[in-house]
């Protein structure tokens, strides 16, 4: 299976979905190396666009993402990773999912989820995730 | 709510999730104009990277995506659109979801879903979707 990394400038979006609940937890990007590491280790490794390097999800928090199923779309330019999410949440702001804000009709954002952990206790002063 | 289009070169990924089943149906990209059109019309409008223009999902097939909830992630650089999907499927290859292929441990792809419609009857010879 050839993944089309070219269309996205060397990266493909990778949707992370909780295998049990179906909730979408986050979206990251993968380059060929991070995809290979994800497949080799069975845990999700992204490519961080802001830090320009591989980023193993959970390396700071312990909140690893264990791959249960890896899917690719019809154009081979997007990935869907169904995971077991270790720990109380994937979001560095202390939520189970990074998608905790709804955009309302007037354009404002509204938080629709409850926090599940205290990020300062998990991450300390680090900004990696 | 300010969406960060800059990090992705003017585009943000938009995950389309079936509101009822929780299934991830597809991933597209939006620029500011397509997001505004999506919000204005209540139906999903993408920006097509290959055709370099706005693309109303369903314009050829009638398989529109009605927005039920619009979510944004913690970094404001990815969207999750929970939808009512009109019709038997969103994929131009005749499946309910574009994510119908699993990547196996040996790297091969395996189709894990059944087709839900005959694409040649829906799209004719057109390649738009």
PDB file of C-alpha atoms in Angstrom:
ATOM      1  CA  UNK A   1       0.000   0.000   0.000  1.00  0.00           C
ATOM      2  CA  UNK A   2       1.564   3.265  -1.142  1.00  0.00           C
ATOM      3  CA  UNK A   3       0.560   6.276   0.935  1.00  0.00           C
ATOM      4  CA  UNK A   4       0.439   9.569  -0.973  1.00  0.00           C
ATOM      5  CA  UNK A   5       2.594  11.891   1.103  1.00  0.00           C
ATOM      6  CA  UNK A   6       3.254  14.217  -1.805  1.00  0.00           C
ATOM      7  CA  UNK A   7      -0.102  15.964  -1.896  1.00  0.00           C
ATOM      8  CA  UNK A   8       0.421  17.270   1.638  1.00  0.00           C
ATOM      9  CA  UNK A   9       4.022  18.346   1.218  1.00  0.00           C
ATOM     10  CA  UNK A  10       5.428  15.186   2.760  1.00  0.00           C
ATOM     11  CA  UNK A  11       2.777  14.760   5.450  1.00  0.00           C
ATOM     12  CA  UNK A  12      -0.590  13.070   5.743  1.00  0.00           C
ATOM     13  CA  UNK A  13      -3.221  13.859   8.372  1.00  0.00           C
ATOM     14  CA  UNK A  14      -3.811  11.043  10.861  1.00  0.00           C
ATOM     15  CA  UNK A  15      -7.142  11.011  12.670  1.00  0.00           C
ATOM     16  CA  UNK A  16      -7.029   9.354  16.084  1.00  0.00           C
ATOM     17  CA  UNK A  17     -10.260   7.635  17.077  1.00  0.00           C
ATOM     18  CA  UNK A  18     -11.032   5.846  20.334  1.00  0.00           C
ATOM     19  CA  UNK A  19     -11.713   2.242  19.358  1.00  0.00           C
ATOM     20  CA  UNK A  20     -14.210   1.680  22.144  1.00  0.00           C
ATOM     21  CA  UNK A  21     -16.286   4.857  22.146  1.00  0.00           C
ATOM     22  CA  UNK A  22     -15.826   6.002  18.558  1.00  0.00           C
ATOM     23  CA  UNK A  23     -14.872   9.461  19.800  1.00  0.00           C
ATOM     24  CA  UNK A  24     -12.392  11.385  17.686  1.00  0.00           C
ATOM     25  CA  UNK A  25      -9.584  12.251  20.088  1.00  0.00           C
ATOM     26  CA  UNK A  26      -7.166  14.311  18.030  1.00  0.00           C
ATOM     27  CA  UNK A  27      -5.589  14.861  14.653  1.00  0.00           C
ATOM     28  CA  UNK A  28      -1.876  14.794  13.991  1.00  0.00           C
ATOM     29  CA  UNK A  29       0.367  14.504  10.967  1.00  0.00           C
ATOM     30  CA  UNK A  30       2.666  11.709   9.876  1.00  0.00           C
ATOM     31  CA  UNK A  31       5.606  11.600   7.499  1.00  0.00           C
ATOM     32  CA  UNK A  32       6.899   8.278   6.148  1.00  0.00           C
ATOM     33  CA  UNK A  33       9.274   7.841   9.091  1.00  0.00           C
ATOM     34  CA  UNK A  34       6.641   8.464  11.779  1.00  0.00           C
ATOM     35  CA  UNK A  35       4.240   6.087  10.046  1.00  0.00           C
ATOM     36  CA  UNK A  36       6.941   3.421   9.937  1.00  0.00           C
ATOM     37  CA  UNK A  37       7.672   3.970  13.646  1.00  0.00           C
ATOM     38  CA  UNK A  38       3.956   3.762  14.424  1.00  0.00           C
ATOM     39  CA  UNK A  39       3.737   0.453  12.581  1.00  0.00           C
ATOM     40  CA  UNK A  40       6.949  -0.894  14.109  1.00  0.00           C
ATOM     41  CA  UNK A  41       6.115  -0.037  17.726  1.00  0.00           C
ATOM     42  CA  UNK A  42       2.319  -0.360  17.668  1.00  0.00           C
ATOM     43  CA  UNK A  43       2.033   3.072  19.325  1.00  0.00           C
ATOM     44  CA  UNK A  44       1.284   6.328  17.564  1.00  0.00           C
ATOM     45  CA  UNK A  45       4.230   8.480  16.499  1.00  0.00           C
ATOM     46  CA  UNK A  46       3.457  11.783  14.794  1.00  0.00           C
ATOM     47  CA  UNK A  47       5.579  14.298  12.973  1.00  0.00           C
ATOM     48  CA  UNK A  48       5.350  17.597  14.828  1.00  0.00           C
ATOM     49  CA  UNK A  49       5.010  20.487  12.392  1.00  0.00           C
ATOM     50  CA  UNK A  50       5.856  23.085  15.050  1.00  0.00           C
ATOM     51  CA  UNK A  51       8.942  21.267  16.347  1.00  0.00           C
ATOM     52  CA  UNK A  52       9.867  19.730  12.999  1.00  0.00           C
ATOM     53  CA  UNK A  53      10.664  16.308  14.405  1.00  0.00           C
ATOM     54  CA  UNK A  54       9.142  12.958  15.313  1.00  0.00           C
ATOM     55  CA  UNK A  55       6.867  13.103  18.322  1.00  0.00           C
ATOM     56  CA  UNK A  56       5.830   9.982  20.148  1.00  0.00           C
ATOM     57  CA  UNK A  57       2.437  10.746  21.642  1.00  0.00           C
ATOM     58  CA  UNK A  58       2.714  10.148  25.394  1.00  0.00           C
ATOM     59  CA  UNK A  59       6.470  10.663  25.642  1.00  0.00           C
ATOM     60  CA  UNK A  60       5.923  13.305  28.348  1.00  0.00           C
ATOM     61  CA  UNK A  61       2.516  12.343  29.731  1.00  0.00           C
ATOM     62  CA  UNK A  62       2.583   8.570  29.543  1.00  0.00           C
ATOM     63  CA  UNK A  63      -0.689   8.850  27.622  1.00  0.00           C
ATOM     64  CA  UNK A  64       0.317   6.591  24.770  1.00  0.00           C
ATOM     65  CA  UNK A  65      -1.966   5.622  21.908  1.00  0.00           C
ATOM     66  CA  UNK A  66      -1.936   1.895  21.213  1.00  0.00           C
ATOM     67  CA  UNK A  67      -2.823   1.102  17.618  1.00  0.00           C
ATOM     68  CA  UNK A  68      -5.730  -1.280  17.221  1.00  0.00           C
ATOM     69  CA  UNK A  69      -6.472  -0.684  13.552  1.00  0.00           C
ATOM     70  CA  UNK A  70      -4.844   1.420  10.868  1.00  0.00           C
ATOM     71  CA  UNK A  71      -7.050   2.547   7.991  1.00  0.00           C
ATOM     72  CA  UNK A  72      -6.347   4.548   4.866  1.00  0.00           C
ATOM     73  CA  UNK A  73      -8.795   6.440   2.704  1.00  0.00           C
ATOM     74  CA  UNK A  74      -9.668   5.903  -0.948  1.00  0.00           C
ATOM     75  CA  UNK A  75      -7.118   8.460  -2.169  1.00  0.00           C
ATOM     76  CA  UNK A  76      -4.405   7.077   0.144  1.00  0.00           C
ATOM     77  CA  UNK A  77      -3.765  10.573   1.481  1.00  0.00           C
ATOM     78  CA  UNK A  78      -5.352  10.387   4.948  1.00  0.00           C
ATOM     79  CA  UNK A  79      -5.053   7.895   7.797  1.00  0.00           C
ATOM     80  CA  UNK A  80      -7.520   6.820  10.457  1.00  0.00           C
ATOM     81  CA  UNK A  81      -5.929   5.214  13.481  1.00  0.00           C
ATOM     82  CA  UNK A  82      -8.267   3.408  15.832  1.00  0.00           C
ATOM     83  CA  UNK A  83      -6.587   3.230  19.223  1.00  0.00           C
ATOM     84  CA  UNK A  84      -6.708   2.274  22.822  1.00  0.00           C
ATOM     85  CA  UNK A  85      -5.911   5.565  24.548  1.00  0.00           C
ATOM     86  CA  UNK A  86      -3.838   5.036  27.684  1.00  0.00           C
ATOM     87  CA  UNK A  87      -4.673   7.397  30.556  1.00  0.00           C
ATOM     88  CA  UNK A  88      -7.410   9.939  31.241  1.00  0.00           C
ATOM     89  CA  UNK A  89      -7.046  12.037  28.113  1.00  0.00           C
ATOM     90  CA  UNK A  90      -4.970  12.941  25.077  1.00  0.00           C
ATOM     91  CA  UNK A  91      -5.241  16.728  25.242  1.00  0.00           C
ATOM     92  CA  UNK A  92      -2.475  18.798  26.822  1.00  0.00           C
ATOM     93  CA  UNK A  93      -5.194  21.083  28.164  1.00  0.00           C
ATOM     94  CA  UNK A  94      -6.587  18.287  30.341  1.00  0.00           C
ATOM     95  CA  UNK A  95      -9.408  16.875  28.261  1.00  0.00           C
ATOM     96  CA  UNK A  96     -10.082  13.406  26.957  1.00  0.00           C
ATOM     97  CA  UNK A  97     -10.278  14.709  23.379  1.00  0.00           C
ATOM     98  CA  UNK A  98      -8.650  17.754  21.812  1.00  0.00           C
ATOM     99  CA  UNK A  99     -12.027  18.498  20.207  1.00  0.00           C
ATOM    100  CA  UNK A 100     -13.668  19.939  23.313  1.00  0.00           C
ATOM    101  CA  UNK A 101     -14.847  23.226  21.797  1.00  0.00           C
ATOM    102  CA  UNK A 102     -17.906  23.763  19.676  1.00  0.00           C
ATOM    103  CA  UNK A 103     -18.105  26.629  17.202  1.00  0.00           C
ATOM    104  CA  UNK A 104     -21.508  28.203  17.662  1.00  0.00           C
ATOM    105  CA  UNK A 105     -23.665  29.864  15.025  1.00  0.00           C
ATOM    106  CA  UNK A 106     -22.412  33.311  16.029  1.00  0.00           C
ATOM    107  CA  UNK A 107     -18.796  32.158  15.585  1.00  0.00           C
ATOM    108  CA  UNK A 108     -17.966  31.989  19.282  1.00  0.00           C
ATOM    109  CA  UNK A 109     -16.428  28.884  20.869  1.00  0.00           C
ATOM    110  CA  UNK A 110     -18.110  26.994  23.666  1.00  0.00           C
ATOM    111  CA  UNK A 111     -16.462  24.304  25.772  1.00  0.00           C
ATOM    112  CA  UNK A 112     -18.641  21.184  25.629  1.00  0.00           C
ATOM    113  CA  UNK A 113     -16.601  18.715  27.690  1.00  0.00           C
ATOM    114  CA  UNK A 114     -15.448  18.388  31.265  1.00  0.00           C
ATOM    115  CA  UNK A 115     -11.712  18.256  32.035  1.00  0.00           C
ATOM    116  CA  UNK A 116     -10.510  14.751  32.923  1.00  0.00           C
ATOM    117  CA  UNK A 117      -7.118  15.564  34.444  1.00  0.00           C
ATOM    118  CA  UNK A 118      -4.956  18.408  35.679  1.00  0.00           C
ATOM    119  CA  UNK A 119      -2.428  19.053  32.928  1.00  0.00           C
ATOM    120  CA  UNK A 120       0.085  20.796  35.209  1.00  0.00           C
ATOM    121  CA  UNK A 121       0.416  17.587  37.214  1.00  0.00           C
ATOM    122  CA  UNK A 122       1.018  15.510  34.107  1.00  0.00           C
ATOM    123  CA  UNK A 123       3.175  17.780  32.011  1.00  0.00           C
ATOM    124  CA  UNK A 124       4.816  20.003  34.641  1.00  0.00           C
ATOM    125  CA  UNK A 125       6.304  22.978  32.863  1.00  0.00           C
ATOM    126  CA  UNK A 126       7.017  21.031  29.689  1.00  0.00           C
ATOM    127  CA  UNK A 127       5.205  21.984  26.547  1.00  0.00           C
ATOM    128  CA  UNK A 128       5.712  18.674  24.783  1.00  0.00           C
ATOM    129  CA  UNK A 129       2.874  16.237  24.969  1.00  0.00           C
TER     130      UNK A 129
ATOM    131  CA  UNK B   1     -13.046  31.923  17.505  1.00  0.00           C
ATOM    132  CA  UNK B   2     -10.006  32.386  15.272  1.00  0.00           C
ATOM    133  CA  UNK B   3      -9.086  29.310  13.250  1.00  0.00           C
ATOM    134  CA  UNK B   4      -5.366  28.924  12.543  1.00  0.00           C
ATOM    135  CA  UNK B   5      -5.213  28.472   8.783  1.00  0.00           C
ATOM    136  CA  UNK B   6      -1.601  29.595   8.596  1.00  0.00           C
ATOM    137  CA  UNK B   7       0.036  26.440   9.950  1.00  0.00           C
ATOM    138  CA  UNK B   8      -1.399  24.403   7.081  1.00  0.00           C
ATOM    139  CA  UNK B   9      -0.613  26.863   4.303  1.00  0.00           C
ATOM    140  CA  UNK B  10      -4.098  28.357   4.261  1.00  0.00           C
ATOM    141  CA  UNK B  11      -5.991  25.117   4.881  1.00  0.00           C
ATOM    142  CA  UNK B  12      -7.153  23.140   7.883  1.00  0.00           C
ATOM    143  CA  UNK B  13      -8.117  19.457   7.850  1.00  0.00           C
ATOM    144  CA  UNK B  14     -11.799  18.815   8.474  1.00  0.00           C
ATOM    145  CA  UNK B  15     -12.774  15.389   9.774  1.00  0.00           C
ATOM    146  CA  UNK B  16     -16.282  14.297   8.831  1.00  0.00           C
ATOM    147  CA  UNK B  17     -17.950  12.058  11.404  1.00  0.00           C
ATOM    148  CA  UNK B  18     -21.386  10.465  11.195  1.00  0.00           C
ATOM    149  CA  UNK B  19     -23.344  11.928  14.083  1.00  0.00           C
ATOM    150  CA  UNK B  20     -25.424   8.807  14.611  1.00  0.00           C
ATOM    151  CA  UNK B  21     -22.894   5.987  14.300  1.00  0.00           C
ATOM    152  CA  UNK B  22     -19.693   7.801  15.234  1.00  0.00           C
ATOM    153  CA  UNK B  23     -18.030   6.449  12.092  1.00  0.00           C
ATOM    154  CA  UNK B  24     -15.400   8.649  10.494  1.00  0.00           C
ATOM    155  CA  UNK B  25     -16.605   9.096   6.919  1.00  0.00           C
ATOM    156  CA  UNK B  26     -13.900  11.162   5.249  1.00  0.00           C
ATOM    157  CA  UNK B  27     -11.360  13.920   5.644  1.00  0.00           C
ATOM    158  CA  UNK B  28     -11.277  17.061   3.546  1.00  0.00           C
ATOM    159  CA  UNK B  29      -9.653  20.458   3.771  1.00  0.00           C
ATOM    160  CA  UNK B  30     -11.187  23.876   4.299  1.00  0.00           C
ATOM    161  CA  UNK B  31      -9.929  27.375   3.640  1.00  0.00           C
ATOM    162  CA  UNK B  32     -11.596  30.395   5.253  1.00  0.00           C
ATOM    163  CA  UNK B  33     -14.076  30.747   2.385  1.00  0.00           C
ATOM    164  CA  UNK B  34     -15.181  27.095   2.441  1.00  0.00           C
ATOM    165  CA  UNK B  35     -15.597  27.209   6.202  1.00  0.00           C
ATOM    166  CA  UNK B  36     -17.715  30.349   5.880  1.00  0.00           C
ATOM    167  CA  UNK B  37     -19.842  28.665   3.196  1.00  0.00           C
ATOM    168  CA  UNK B  38     -20.223  25.586   5.376  1.00  0.00           C
ATOM    169  CA  UNK B  39     -21.425  27.750   8.245  1.00  0.00           C
ATOM    170  CA  UNK B  40     -23.690  29.836   6.032  1.00  0.00           C
ATOM    171  CA  UNK B  41     -25.395  26.937   4.274  1.00  0.00           C
ATOM    172  CA  UNK B  42     -25.293  24.282   7.014  1.00  0.00           C
ATOM    173  CA  UNK B  43     -23.844  21.818   4.505  1.00  0.00           C
ATOM    174  CA  UNK B  44     -20.186  20.881   4.151  1.00  0.00           C
ATOM    175  CA  UNK B  45     -18.128  22.779   1.582  1.00  0.00           C
ATOM    176  CA  UNK B  46     -14.479  21.798   1.203  1.00  0.00           C
ATOM    177  CA  UNK B  47     -11.576  23.342  -0.618  1.00  0.00           C
ATOM    178  CA  UNK B  48     -10.354  20.840  -3.201  1.00  0.00           C
ATOM    179  CA  UNK B  49      -6.557  20.733  -3.263  1.00  0.00           C
ATOM    180  CA  UNK B  50      -6.479  18.886  -6.579  1.00  0.00           C
ATOM    181  CA  UNK B  51      -8.954  21.195  -8.345  1.00  0.00           C
ATOM    182  CA  UNK B  52      -7.921  24.313  -6.419  1.00  0.00           C
ATOM    183  CA  UNK B  53     -11.465  25.523  -5.817  1.00  0.00           C
ATOM    184  CA  UNK B  54     -14.420  25.254  -3.487  1.00  0.00           C
ATOM    185  CA  UNK B  55     -16.114  21.898  -3.594  1.00  0.00           C
ATOM    186  CA  UNK B  56     -19.570  21.381  -2.183  1.00  0.00           C
ATOM    187  CA  UNK B  57     -19.719  17.766  -1.104  1.00  0.00           C
ATOM    188  CA  UNK B  58     -22.691  16.203  -2.875  1.00  0.00           C
ATOM    189  CA  UNK B  59     -22.795  18.650  -5.789  1.00  0.00           C
ATOM    190  CA  UNK B  60     -22.585  15.725  -8.241  1.00  0.00           C
ATOM    191  CA  UNK B  61     -23.938  12.834  -6.190  1.00  0.00           C
ATOM    192  CA  UNK B  62     -26.615  14.502  -4.096  1.00  0.00           C
ATOM    193  CA  UNK B  63     -24.864  12.995  -1.083  1.00  0.00           C
ATOM    194  CA  UNK B  64     -24.704  16.192   0.941  1.00  0.00           C
ATOM    195  CA  UNK B  65     -23.340  16.428   4.463  1.00  0.00           C
ATOM    196  CA  UNK B  66     -25.636  18.326   6.803  1.00  0.00           C
ATOM    197  CA  UNK B  67     -23.762  19.918   9.669  1.00  0.00           C
ATOM    198  CA  UNK B  68     -25.021  18.933  13.091  1.00  0.00           C
ATOM    199  CA  UNK B  69     -22.074  20.119  15.169  1.00  0.00           C
ATOM    200  CA  UNK B  70     -18.853  21.922  14.330  1.00  0.00           C
ATOM    201  CA  UNK B  71     -15.926  21.375  16.677  1.00  0.00           C
ATOM    202  CA  UNK B  72     -12.414  22.775  16.749  1.00  0.00           C
ATOM    203  CA  UNK B  73      -9.377  21.358  18.490  1.00  0.00           C
ATOM    204  CA  UNK B  74      -7.258  22.902  21.242  1.00  0.00           C
ATOM    205  CA  UNK B  75      -4.773  24.418  18.792  1.00  0.00           C
ATOM    206  CA  UNK B  76      -7.545  25.740  16.543  1.00  0.00           C
ATOM    207  CA  UNK B  77      -5.916  24.088  13.543  1.00  0.00           C
ATOM    208  CA  UNK B  78      -8.229  21.120  12.908  1.00  0.00           C
ATOM    209  CA  UNK B  79     -12.000  20.805  12.572  1.00  0.00           C
ATOM    210  CA  UNK B  80     -14.366  17.985  13.428  1.00  0.00           C
ATOM    211  CA  UNK B  81     -17.716  18.181  11.668  1.00  0.00           C
ATOM    212  CA  UNK B  82     -20.420  15.908  12.987  1.00  0.00           C
ATOM    213  CA  UNK B  83     -22.941  15.402  10.218  1.00  0.00           C
ATOM    214  CA  UNK B  84     -26.038  13.766   8.938  1.00  0.00           C
ATOM    215  CA  UNK B  85     -24.821  12.104   5.764  1.00  0.00           C
ATOM    216  CA  UNK B  86     -27.473  12.159   3.044  1.00  0.00           C
ATOM    217  CA  UNK B  87     -27.565   9.059   0.852  1.00  0.00           C
ATOM    218  CA  UNK B  88     -25.920   5.635   0.945  1.00  0.00           C
ATOM    219  CA  UNK B  89     -22.313   6.751   1.200  1.00  0.00           C
ATOM    220  CA  UNK B  90     -19.780   9.562   0.899  1.00  0.00           C
ATOM    221  CA  UNK B  91     -17.067   7.744  -1.044  1.00  0.00           C
ATOM    222  CA  UNK B  92     -16.805   8.111  -4.812  1.00  0.00           C
ATOM    223  CA  UNK B  93     -15.783   4.449  -4.929  1.00  0.00           C
ATOM    224  CA  UNK B  94     -19.195   3.372  -3.623  1.00  0.00           C
ATOM    225  CA  UNK B  95     -18.639   2.973   0.090  1.00  0.00           C
ATOM    226  CA  UNK B  96     -20.296   4.568   3.085  1.00  0.00           C
ATOM    227  CA  UNK B  97     -16.923   5.816   4.347  1.00  0.00           C
ATOM    228  CA  UNK B  98     -13.741   6.649   2.448  1.00  0.00           C
ATOM    229  CA  UNK B  99     -11.847   4.710   5.125  1.00  0.00           C
ATOM    230  CA  UNK B 100     -12.724   1.242   3.848  1.00  0.00           C
ATOM    231  CA  UNK B 101      -9.185  -0.154   3.639  1.00  0.00           C
ATOM    232  CA  UNK B 102      -7.123  -1.501   6.496  1.00  0.00           C
ATOM    233  CA  UNK B 103      -3.326  -1.463   6.354  1.00  0.00           C
ATOM    234  CA  UNK B 104      -2.200  -4.871   7.534  1.00  0.00           C
ATOM    235  CA  UNK B 105       0.960  -5.707   9.455  1.00  0.00           C
ATOM    236  CA  UNK B 106       2.745  -6.717   6.234  1.00  0.00           C
ATOM    237  CA  UNK B 107       1.886  -3.330   4.701  1.00  0.00           C
ATOM    238  CA  UNK B 108      -0.774  -4.622   2.319  1.00  0.00           C
ATOM    239  CA  UNK B 109      -4.244  -3.091   2.141  1.00  0.00           C
ATOM    240  CA  UNK B 110      -7.376  -5.089   2.824  1.00  0.00           C
ATOM    241  CA  UNK B 111     -10.913  -3.913   2.090  1.00  0.00           C
ATOM    242  CA  UNK B 112     -12.944  -4.206   5.286  1.00  0.00           C
ATOM    243  CA  UNK B 113     -16.309  -2.806   4.188  1.00  0.00           C
ATOM    244  CA  UNK B 114     -19.027  -3.732   1.735  1.00  0.00           C
ATOM    245  CA  UNK B 115     -19.953  -1.329  -1.072  1.00  0.00           C
ATOM    246  CA  UNK B 116     -23.230   0.503  -0.455  1.00  0.00           C
ATOM    247  CA  UNK B 117     -23.915   1.868  -3.928  1.00  0.00           C
ATOM    248  CA  UNK B 118     -22.796   1.660  -7.539  1.00  0.00           C
ATOM    249  CA  UNK B 119     -20.676   4.765  -8.154  1.00  0.00           C
ATOM    250  CA  UNK B 120     -21.100   4.690 -11.955  1.00  0.00           C
ATOM    251  CA  UNK B 121     -24.837   5.128 -11.476  1.00  0.00           C
ATOM    252  CA  UNK B 122     -24.374   8.100  -9.160  1.00  0.00           C
ATOM    253  CA  UNK B 123     -21.469   9.920 -10.735  1.00  0.00           C
ATOM    254  CA  UNK B 124     -21.719   8.849 -14.367  1.00  0.00           C
ATOM    255  CA  UNK B 125     -18.480   9.701 -16.052  1.00  0.00           C
ATOM    256  CA  UNK B 126     -17.845  12.711 -13.855  1.00  0.00           C
ATOM    257  CA  UNK B 127     -14.882  12.677 -11.555  1.00  0.00           C
ATOM    258  CA  UNK B 128     -16.191  15.321  -9.179  1.00  0.00           C
ATOM    259  CA  UNK B 129     -17.854  14.075  -6.085  1.00  0.00           C
TER     260      UNK B 129
END
